[in-house]
PDB file of N, CA, C and O in Angstrom:
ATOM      1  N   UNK B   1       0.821  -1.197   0.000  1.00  0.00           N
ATOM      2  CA  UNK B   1       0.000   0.000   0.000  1.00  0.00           C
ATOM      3  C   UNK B   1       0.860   1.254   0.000  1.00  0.00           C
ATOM      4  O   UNK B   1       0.564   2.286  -0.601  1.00  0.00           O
ATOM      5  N   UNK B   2       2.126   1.037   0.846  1.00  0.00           N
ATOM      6  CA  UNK B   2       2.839   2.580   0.844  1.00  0.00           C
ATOM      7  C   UNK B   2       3.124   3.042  -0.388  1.00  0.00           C
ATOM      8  O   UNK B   2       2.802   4.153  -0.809  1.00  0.00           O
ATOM      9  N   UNK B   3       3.943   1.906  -1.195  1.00  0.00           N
ATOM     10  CA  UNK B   3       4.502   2.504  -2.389  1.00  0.00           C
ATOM     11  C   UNK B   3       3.057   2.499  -4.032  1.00  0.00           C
ATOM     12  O   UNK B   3       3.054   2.659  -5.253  1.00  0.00           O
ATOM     13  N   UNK B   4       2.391   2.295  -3.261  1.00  0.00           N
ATOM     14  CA  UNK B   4       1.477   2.415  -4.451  1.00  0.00           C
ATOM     15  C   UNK B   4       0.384   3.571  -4.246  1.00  0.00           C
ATOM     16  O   UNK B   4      -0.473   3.906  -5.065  1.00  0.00           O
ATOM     17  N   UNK B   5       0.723   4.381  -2.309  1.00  0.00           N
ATOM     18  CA  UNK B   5       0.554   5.472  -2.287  1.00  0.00           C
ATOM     19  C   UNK B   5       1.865   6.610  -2.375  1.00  0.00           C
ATOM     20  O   UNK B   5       1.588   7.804  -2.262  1.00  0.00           O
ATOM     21  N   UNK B   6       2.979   6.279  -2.535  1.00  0.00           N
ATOM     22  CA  UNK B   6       3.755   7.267  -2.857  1.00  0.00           C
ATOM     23  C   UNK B   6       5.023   6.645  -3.876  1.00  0.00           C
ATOM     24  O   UNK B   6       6.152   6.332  -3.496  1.00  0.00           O
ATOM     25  N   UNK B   7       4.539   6.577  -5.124  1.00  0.00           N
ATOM     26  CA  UNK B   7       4.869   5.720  -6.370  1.00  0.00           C
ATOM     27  C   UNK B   7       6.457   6.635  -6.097  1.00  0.00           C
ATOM     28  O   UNK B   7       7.452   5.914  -6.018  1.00  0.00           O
ATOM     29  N   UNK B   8       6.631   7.863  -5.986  1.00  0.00           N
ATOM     30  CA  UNK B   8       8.045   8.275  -6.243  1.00  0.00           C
ATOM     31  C   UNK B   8       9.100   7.660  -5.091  1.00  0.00           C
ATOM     32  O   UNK B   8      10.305   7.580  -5.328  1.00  0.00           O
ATOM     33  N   UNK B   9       8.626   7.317  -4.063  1.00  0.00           N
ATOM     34  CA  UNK B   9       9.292   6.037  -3.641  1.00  0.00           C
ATOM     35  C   UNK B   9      10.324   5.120  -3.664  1.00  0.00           C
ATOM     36  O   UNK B   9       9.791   4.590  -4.639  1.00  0.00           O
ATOM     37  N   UNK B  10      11.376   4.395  -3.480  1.00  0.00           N
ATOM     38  CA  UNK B  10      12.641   3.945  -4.012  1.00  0.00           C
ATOM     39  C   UNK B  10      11.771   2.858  -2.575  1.00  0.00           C
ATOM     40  O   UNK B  10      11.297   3.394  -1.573  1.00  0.00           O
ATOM     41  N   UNK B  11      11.740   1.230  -2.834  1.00  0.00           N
ATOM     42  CA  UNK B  11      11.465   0.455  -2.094  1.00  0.00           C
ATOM     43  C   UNK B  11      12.595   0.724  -0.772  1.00  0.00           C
ATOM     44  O   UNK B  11      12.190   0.523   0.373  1.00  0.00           O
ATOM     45  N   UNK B  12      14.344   1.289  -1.058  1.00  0.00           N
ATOM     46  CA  UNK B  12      14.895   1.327  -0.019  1.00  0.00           C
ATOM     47  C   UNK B  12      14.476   2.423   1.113  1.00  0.00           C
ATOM     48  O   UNK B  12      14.492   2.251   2.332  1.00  0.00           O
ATOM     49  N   UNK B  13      14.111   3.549   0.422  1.00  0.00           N
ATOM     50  CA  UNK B  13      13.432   4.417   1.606  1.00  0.00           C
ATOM     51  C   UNK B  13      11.689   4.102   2.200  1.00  0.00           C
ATOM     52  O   UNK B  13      11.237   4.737   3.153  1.00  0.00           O
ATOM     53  N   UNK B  14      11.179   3.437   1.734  1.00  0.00           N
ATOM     54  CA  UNK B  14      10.276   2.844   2.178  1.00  0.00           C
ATOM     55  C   UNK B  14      10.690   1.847   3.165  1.00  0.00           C
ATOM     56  O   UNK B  14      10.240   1.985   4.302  1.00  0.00           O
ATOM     57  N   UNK B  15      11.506   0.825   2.910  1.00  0.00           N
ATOM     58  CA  UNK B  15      11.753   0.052   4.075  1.00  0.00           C
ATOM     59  C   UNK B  15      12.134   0.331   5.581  1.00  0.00           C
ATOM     60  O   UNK B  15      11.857  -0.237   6.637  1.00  0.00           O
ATOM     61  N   UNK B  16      13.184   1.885   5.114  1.00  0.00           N
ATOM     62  CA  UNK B  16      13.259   2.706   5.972  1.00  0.00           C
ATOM     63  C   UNK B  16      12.631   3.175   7.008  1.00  0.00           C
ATOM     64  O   UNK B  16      12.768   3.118   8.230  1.00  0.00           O
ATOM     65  N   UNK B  17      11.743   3.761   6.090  1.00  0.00           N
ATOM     66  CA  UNK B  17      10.606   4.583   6.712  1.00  0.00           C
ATOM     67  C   UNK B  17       9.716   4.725   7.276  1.00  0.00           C
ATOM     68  O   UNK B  17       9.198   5.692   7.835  1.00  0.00           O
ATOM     69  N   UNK B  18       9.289   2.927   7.060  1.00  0.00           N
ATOM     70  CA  UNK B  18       8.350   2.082   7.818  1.00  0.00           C
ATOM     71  C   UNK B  18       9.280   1.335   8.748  1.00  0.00           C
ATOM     72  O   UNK B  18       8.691   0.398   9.287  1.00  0.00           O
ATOM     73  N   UNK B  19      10.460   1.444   9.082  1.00  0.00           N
ATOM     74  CA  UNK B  19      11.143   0.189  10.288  1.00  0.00           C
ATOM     75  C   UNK B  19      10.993  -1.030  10.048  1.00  0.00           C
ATOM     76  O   UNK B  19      10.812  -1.925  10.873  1.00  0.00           O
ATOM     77  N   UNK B  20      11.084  -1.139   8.531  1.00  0.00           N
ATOM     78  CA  UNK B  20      10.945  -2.641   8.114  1.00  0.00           C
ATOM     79  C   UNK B  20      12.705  -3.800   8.088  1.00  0.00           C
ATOM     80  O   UNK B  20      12.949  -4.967   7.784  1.00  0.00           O
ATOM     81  N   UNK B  21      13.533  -2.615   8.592  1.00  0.00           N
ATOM     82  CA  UNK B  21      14.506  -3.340   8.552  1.00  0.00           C
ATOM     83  C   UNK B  21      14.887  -4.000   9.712  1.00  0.00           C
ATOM     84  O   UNK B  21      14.482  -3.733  10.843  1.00  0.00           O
ATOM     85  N   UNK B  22      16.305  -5.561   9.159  1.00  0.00           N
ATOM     86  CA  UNK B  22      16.038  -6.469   9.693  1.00  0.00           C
ATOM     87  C   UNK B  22      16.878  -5.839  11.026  1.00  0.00           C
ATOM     88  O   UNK B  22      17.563  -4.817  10.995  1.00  0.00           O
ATOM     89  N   UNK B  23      16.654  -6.702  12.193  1.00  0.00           N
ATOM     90  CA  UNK B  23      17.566  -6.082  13.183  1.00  0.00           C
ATOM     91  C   UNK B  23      18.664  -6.778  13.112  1.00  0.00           C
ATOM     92  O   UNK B  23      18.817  -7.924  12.687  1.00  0.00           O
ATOM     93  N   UNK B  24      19.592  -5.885  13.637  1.00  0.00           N
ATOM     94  CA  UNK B  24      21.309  -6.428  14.377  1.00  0.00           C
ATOM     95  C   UNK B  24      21.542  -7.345  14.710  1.00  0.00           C
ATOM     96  O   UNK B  24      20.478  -7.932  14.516  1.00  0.00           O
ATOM     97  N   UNK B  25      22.553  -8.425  15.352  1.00  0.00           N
ATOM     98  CA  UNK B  25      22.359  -9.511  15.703  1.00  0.00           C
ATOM     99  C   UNK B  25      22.682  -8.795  16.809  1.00  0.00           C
ATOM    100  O   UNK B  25      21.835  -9.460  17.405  1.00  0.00           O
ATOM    101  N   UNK B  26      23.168  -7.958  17.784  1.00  0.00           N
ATOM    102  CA  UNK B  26      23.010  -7.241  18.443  1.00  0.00           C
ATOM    103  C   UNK B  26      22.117  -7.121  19.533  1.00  0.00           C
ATOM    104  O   UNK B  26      22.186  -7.645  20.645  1.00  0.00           O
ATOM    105  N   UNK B  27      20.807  -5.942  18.804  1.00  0.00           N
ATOM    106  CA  UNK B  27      19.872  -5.812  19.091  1.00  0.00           C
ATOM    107  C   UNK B  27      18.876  -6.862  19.344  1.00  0.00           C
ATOM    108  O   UNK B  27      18.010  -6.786  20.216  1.00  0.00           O
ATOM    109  N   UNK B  28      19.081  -8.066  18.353  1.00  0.00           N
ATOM    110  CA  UNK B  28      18.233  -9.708  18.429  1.00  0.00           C
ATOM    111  C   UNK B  28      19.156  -9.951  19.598  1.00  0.00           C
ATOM    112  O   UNK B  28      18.381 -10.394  20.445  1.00  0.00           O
ATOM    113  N   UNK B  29      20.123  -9.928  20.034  1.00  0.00           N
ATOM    114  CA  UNK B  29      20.795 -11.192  21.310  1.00  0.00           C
ATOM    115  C   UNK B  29      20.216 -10.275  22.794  1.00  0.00           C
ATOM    116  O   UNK B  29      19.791 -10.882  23.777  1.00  0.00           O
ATOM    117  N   UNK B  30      20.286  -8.870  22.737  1.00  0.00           N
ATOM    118  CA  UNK B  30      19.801  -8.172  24.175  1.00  0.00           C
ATOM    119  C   UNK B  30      18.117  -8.521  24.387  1.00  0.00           C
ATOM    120  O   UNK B  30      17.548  -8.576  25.477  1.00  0.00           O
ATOM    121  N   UNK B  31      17.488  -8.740  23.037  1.00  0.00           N
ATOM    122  CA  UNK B  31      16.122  -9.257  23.335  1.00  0.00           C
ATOM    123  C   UNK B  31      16.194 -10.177  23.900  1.00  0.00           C
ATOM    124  O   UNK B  31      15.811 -10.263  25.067  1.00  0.00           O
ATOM    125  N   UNK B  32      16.845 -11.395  23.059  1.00  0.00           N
ATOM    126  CA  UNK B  32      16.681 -12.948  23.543  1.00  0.00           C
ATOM    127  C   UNK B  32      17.115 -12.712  25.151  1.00  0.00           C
ATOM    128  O   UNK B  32      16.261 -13.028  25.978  1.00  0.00           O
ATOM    129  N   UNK B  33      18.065 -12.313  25.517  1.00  0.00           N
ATOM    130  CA  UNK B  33      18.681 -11.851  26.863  1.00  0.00           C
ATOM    131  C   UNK B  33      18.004 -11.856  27.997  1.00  0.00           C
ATOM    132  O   UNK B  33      18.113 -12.460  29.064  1.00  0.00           O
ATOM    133  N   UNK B  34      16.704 -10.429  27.209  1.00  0.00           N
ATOM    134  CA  UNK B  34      15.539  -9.976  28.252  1.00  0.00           C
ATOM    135  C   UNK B  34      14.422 -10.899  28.681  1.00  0.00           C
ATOM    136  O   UNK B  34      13.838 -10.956  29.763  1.00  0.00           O
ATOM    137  N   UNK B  35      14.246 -11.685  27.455  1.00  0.00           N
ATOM    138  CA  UNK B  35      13.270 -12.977  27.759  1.00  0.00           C
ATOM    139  C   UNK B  35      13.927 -14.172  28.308  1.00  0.00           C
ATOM    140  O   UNK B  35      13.288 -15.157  28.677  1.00  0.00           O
ATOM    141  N   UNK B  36      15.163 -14.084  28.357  1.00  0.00           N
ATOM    142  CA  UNK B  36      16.067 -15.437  29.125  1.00  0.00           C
ATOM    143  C   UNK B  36      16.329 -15.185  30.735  1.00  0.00           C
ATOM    144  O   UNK B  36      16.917 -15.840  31.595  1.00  0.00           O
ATOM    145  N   UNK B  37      15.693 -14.060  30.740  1.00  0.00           N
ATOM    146  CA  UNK B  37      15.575 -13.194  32.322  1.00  0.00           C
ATOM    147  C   UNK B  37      14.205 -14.237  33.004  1.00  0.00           C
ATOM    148  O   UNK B  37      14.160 -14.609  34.177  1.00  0.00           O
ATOM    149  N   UNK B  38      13.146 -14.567  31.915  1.00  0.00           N
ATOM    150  CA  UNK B  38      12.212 -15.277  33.129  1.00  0.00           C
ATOM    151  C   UNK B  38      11.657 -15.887  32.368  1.00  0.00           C
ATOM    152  O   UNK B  38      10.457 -16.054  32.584  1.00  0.00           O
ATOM    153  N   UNK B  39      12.373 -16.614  30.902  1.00  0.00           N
ATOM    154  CA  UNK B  39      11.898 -17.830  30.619  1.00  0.00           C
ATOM    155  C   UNK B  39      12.902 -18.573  30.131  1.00  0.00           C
ATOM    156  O   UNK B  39      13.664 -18.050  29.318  1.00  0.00           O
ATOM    157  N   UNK B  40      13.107 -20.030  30.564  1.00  0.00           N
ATOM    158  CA  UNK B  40      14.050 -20.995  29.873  1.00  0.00           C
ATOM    159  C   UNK B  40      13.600 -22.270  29.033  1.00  0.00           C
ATOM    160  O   UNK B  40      14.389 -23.179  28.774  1.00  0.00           O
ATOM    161  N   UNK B  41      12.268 -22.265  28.629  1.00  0.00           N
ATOM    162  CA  UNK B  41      11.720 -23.318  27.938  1.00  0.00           C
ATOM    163  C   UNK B  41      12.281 -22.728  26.415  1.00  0.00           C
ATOM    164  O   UNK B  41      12.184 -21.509  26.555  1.00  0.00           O
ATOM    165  N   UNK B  42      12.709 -22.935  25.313  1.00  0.00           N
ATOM    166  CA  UNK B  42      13.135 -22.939  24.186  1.00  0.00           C
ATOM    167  C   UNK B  42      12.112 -22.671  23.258  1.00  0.00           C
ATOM    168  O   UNK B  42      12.194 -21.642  22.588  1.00  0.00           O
ATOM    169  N   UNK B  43      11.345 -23.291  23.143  1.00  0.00           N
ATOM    170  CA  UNK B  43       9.972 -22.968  22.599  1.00  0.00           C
ATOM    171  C   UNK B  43       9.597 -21.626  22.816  1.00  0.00           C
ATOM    172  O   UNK B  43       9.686 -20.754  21.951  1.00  0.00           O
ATOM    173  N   UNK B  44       9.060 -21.402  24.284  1.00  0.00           N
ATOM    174  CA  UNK B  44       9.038 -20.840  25.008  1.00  0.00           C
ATOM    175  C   UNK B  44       9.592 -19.221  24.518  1.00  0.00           C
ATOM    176  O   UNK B  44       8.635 -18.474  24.313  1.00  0.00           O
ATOM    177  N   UNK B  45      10.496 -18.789  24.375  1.00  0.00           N
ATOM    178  CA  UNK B  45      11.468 -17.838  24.313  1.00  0.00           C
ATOM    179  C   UNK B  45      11.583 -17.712  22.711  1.00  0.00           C
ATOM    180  O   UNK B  45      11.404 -16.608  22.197  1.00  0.00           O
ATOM    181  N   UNK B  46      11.861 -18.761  21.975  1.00  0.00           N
ATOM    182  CA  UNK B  46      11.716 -18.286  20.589  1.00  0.00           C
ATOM    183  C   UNK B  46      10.388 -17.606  20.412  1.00  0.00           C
ATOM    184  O   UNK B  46      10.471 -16.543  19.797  1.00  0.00           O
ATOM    185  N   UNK B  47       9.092 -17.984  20.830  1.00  0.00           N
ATOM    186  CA  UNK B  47       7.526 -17.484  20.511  1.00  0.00           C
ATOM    187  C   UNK B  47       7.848 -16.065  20.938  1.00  0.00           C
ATOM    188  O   UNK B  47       7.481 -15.254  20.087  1.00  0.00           O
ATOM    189  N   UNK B  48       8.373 -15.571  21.906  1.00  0.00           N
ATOM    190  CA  UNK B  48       8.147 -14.675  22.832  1.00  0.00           C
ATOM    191  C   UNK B  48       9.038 -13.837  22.114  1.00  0.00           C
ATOM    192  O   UNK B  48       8.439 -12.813  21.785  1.00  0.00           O
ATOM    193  N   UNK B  49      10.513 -13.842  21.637  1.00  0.00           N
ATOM    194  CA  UNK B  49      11.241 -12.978  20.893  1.00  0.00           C
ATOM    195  C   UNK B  49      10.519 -12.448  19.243  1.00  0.00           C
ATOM    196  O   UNK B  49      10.245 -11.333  18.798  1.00  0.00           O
ATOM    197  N   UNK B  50      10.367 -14.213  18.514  1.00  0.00           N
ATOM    198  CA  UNK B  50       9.014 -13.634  17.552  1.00  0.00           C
ATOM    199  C   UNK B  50       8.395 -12.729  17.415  1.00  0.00           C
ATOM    200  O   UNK B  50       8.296 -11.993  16.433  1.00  0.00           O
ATOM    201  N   UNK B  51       7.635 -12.666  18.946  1.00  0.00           N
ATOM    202  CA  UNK B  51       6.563 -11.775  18.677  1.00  0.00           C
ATOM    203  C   UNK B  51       7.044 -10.384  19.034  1.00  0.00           C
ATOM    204  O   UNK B  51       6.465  -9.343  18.722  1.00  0.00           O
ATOM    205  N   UNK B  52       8.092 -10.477  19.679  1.00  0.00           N
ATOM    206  CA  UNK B  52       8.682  -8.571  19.649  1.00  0.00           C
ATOM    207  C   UNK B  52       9.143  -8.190  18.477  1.00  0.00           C
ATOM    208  O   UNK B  52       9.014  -7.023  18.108  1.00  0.00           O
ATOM    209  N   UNK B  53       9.748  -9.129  17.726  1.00  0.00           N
ATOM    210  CA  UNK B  53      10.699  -8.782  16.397  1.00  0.00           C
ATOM    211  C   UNK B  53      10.226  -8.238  15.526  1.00  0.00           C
ATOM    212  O   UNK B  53      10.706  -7.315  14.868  1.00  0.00           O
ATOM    213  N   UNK B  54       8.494  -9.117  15.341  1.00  0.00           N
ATOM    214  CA  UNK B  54       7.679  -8.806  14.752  1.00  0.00           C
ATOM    215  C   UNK B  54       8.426  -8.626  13.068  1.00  0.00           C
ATOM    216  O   UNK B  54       8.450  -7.660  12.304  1.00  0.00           O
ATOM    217  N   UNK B  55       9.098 -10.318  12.923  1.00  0.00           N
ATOM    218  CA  UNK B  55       9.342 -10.297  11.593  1.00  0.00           C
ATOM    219  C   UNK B  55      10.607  -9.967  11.342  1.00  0.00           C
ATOM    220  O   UNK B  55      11.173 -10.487  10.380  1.00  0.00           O
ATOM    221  N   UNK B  56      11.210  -9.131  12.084  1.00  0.00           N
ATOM    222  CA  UNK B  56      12.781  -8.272  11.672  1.00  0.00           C
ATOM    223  C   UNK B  56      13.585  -9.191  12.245  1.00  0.00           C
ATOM    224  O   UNK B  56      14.550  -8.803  12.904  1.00  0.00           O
ATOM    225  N   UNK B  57      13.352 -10.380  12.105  1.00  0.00           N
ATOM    226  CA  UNK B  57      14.609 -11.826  12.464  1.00  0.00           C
ATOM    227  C   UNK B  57      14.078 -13.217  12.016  1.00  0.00           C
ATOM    228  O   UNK B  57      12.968 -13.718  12.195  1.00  0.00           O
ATOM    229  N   UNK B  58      15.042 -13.642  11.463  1.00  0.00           N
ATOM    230  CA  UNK B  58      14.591 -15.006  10.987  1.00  0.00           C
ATOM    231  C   UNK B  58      14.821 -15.674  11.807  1.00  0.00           C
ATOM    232  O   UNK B  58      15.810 -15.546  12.530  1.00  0.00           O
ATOM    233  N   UNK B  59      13.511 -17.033  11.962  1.00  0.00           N
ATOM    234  CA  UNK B  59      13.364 -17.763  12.911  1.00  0.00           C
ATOM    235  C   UNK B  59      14.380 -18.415  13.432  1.00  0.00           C
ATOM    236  O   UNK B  59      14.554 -18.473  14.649  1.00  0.00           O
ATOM    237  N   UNK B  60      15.295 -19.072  12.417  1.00  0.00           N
ATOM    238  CA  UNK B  60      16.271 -20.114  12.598  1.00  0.00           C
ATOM    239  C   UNK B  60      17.611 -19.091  13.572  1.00  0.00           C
ATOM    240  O   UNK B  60      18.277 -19.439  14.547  1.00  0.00           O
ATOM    241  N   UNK B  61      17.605 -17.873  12.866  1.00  0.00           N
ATOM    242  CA  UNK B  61      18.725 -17.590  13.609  1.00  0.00           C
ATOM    243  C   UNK B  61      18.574 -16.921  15.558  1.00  0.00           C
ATOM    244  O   UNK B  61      19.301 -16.695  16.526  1.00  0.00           O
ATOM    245  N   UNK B  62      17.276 -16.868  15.198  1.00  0.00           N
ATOM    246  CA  UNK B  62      16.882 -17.028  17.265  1.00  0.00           C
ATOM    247  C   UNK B  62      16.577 -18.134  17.852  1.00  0.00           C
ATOM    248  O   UNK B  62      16.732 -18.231  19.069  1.00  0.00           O
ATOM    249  N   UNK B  63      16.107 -19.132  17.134  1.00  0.00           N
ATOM    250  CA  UNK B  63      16.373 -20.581  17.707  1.00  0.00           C
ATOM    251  C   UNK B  63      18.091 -21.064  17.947  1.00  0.00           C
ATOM    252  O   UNK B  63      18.572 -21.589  18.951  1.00  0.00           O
ATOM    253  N   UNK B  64      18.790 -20.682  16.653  1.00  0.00           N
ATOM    254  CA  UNK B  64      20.582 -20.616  17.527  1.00  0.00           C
ATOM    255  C   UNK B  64      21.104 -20.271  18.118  1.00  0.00           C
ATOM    256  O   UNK B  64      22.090 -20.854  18.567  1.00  0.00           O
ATOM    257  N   UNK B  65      20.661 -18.915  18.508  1.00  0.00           N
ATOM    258  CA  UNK B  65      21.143 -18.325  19.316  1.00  0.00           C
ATOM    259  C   UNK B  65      20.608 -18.539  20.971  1.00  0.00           C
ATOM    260  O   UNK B  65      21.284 -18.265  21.962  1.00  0.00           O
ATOM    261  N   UNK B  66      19.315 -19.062  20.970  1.00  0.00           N
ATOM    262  CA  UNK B  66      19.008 -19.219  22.230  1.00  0.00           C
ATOM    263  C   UNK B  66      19.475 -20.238  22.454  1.00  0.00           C
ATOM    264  O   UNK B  66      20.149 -20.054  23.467  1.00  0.00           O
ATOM    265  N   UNK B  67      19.587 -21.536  22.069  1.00  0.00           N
ATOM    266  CA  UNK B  67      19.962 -22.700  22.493  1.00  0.00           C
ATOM    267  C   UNK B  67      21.707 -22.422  22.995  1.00  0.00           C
ATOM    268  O   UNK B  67      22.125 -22.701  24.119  1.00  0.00           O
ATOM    269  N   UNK B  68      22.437 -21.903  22.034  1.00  0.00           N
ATOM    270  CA  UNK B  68      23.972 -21.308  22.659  1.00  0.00           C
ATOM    271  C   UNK B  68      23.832 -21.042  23.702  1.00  0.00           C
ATOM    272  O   UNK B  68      24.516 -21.622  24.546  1.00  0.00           O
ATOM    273  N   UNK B  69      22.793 -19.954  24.128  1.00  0.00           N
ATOM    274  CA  UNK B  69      22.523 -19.192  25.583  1.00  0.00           C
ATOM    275  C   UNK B  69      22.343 -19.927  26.728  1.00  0.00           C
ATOM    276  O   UNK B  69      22.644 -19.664  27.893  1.00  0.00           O
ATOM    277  N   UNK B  70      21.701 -21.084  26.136  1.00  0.00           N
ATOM    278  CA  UNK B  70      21.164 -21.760  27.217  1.00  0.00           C
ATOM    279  C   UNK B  70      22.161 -22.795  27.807  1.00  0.00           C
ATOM    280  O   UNK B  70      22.373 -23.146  28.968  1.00  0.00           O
ATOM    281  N   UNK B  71      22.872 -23.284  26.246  1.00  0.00           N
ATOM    282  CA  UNK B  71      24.276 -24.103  27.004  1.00  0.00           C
ATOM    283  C   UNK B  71      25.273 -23.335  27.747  1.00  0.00           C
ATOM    284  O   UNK B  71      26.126 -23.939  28.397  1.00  0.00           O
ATOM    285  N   UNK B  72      25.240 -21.903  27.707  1.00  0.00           N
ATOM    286  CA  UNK B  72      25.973 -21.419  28.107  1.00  0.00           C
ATOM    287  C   UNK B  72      25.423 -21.055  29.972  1.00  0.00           C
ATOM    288  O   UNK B  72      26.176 -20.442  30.728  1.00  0.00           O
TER     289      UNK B  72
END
């Protein structure tokens, strides 16, 4: 809908502009972090980061990273 309401548009400033970009691995590990504060079920914690990311992380790479966390 954005770019077919503002056709002069470049898809990269749209992605922008809407916060459609992906996050940091960074910014993804202090999340996983915050939810490893009071949950340790795996399942559990991937659903819960999911749903903050809201898309801006692919699944597989917060399922690796939590399980690291957890061996750790």
């Amino acid at each position: 809908k954005y770019l077919a309401k503002n056709p002069s548009k470049r898809i990269e400033s749209a992605i922008k502009e809407l916060n459609l970009e992906p996050l940091s691995k960074e910014e993804l590990e202090k999340i996983i972090d915050e939810v490893l504060e009071r949950e340790r079920n795996v399942g559990k914690v991937v659903g819960i980061v999911m749903s903050k990311v809201r898309g801006k992380a692919d699944p597989r790479e917060v399922v690796e990273i939590v399980k690291k966390k957890l061996k750790s």
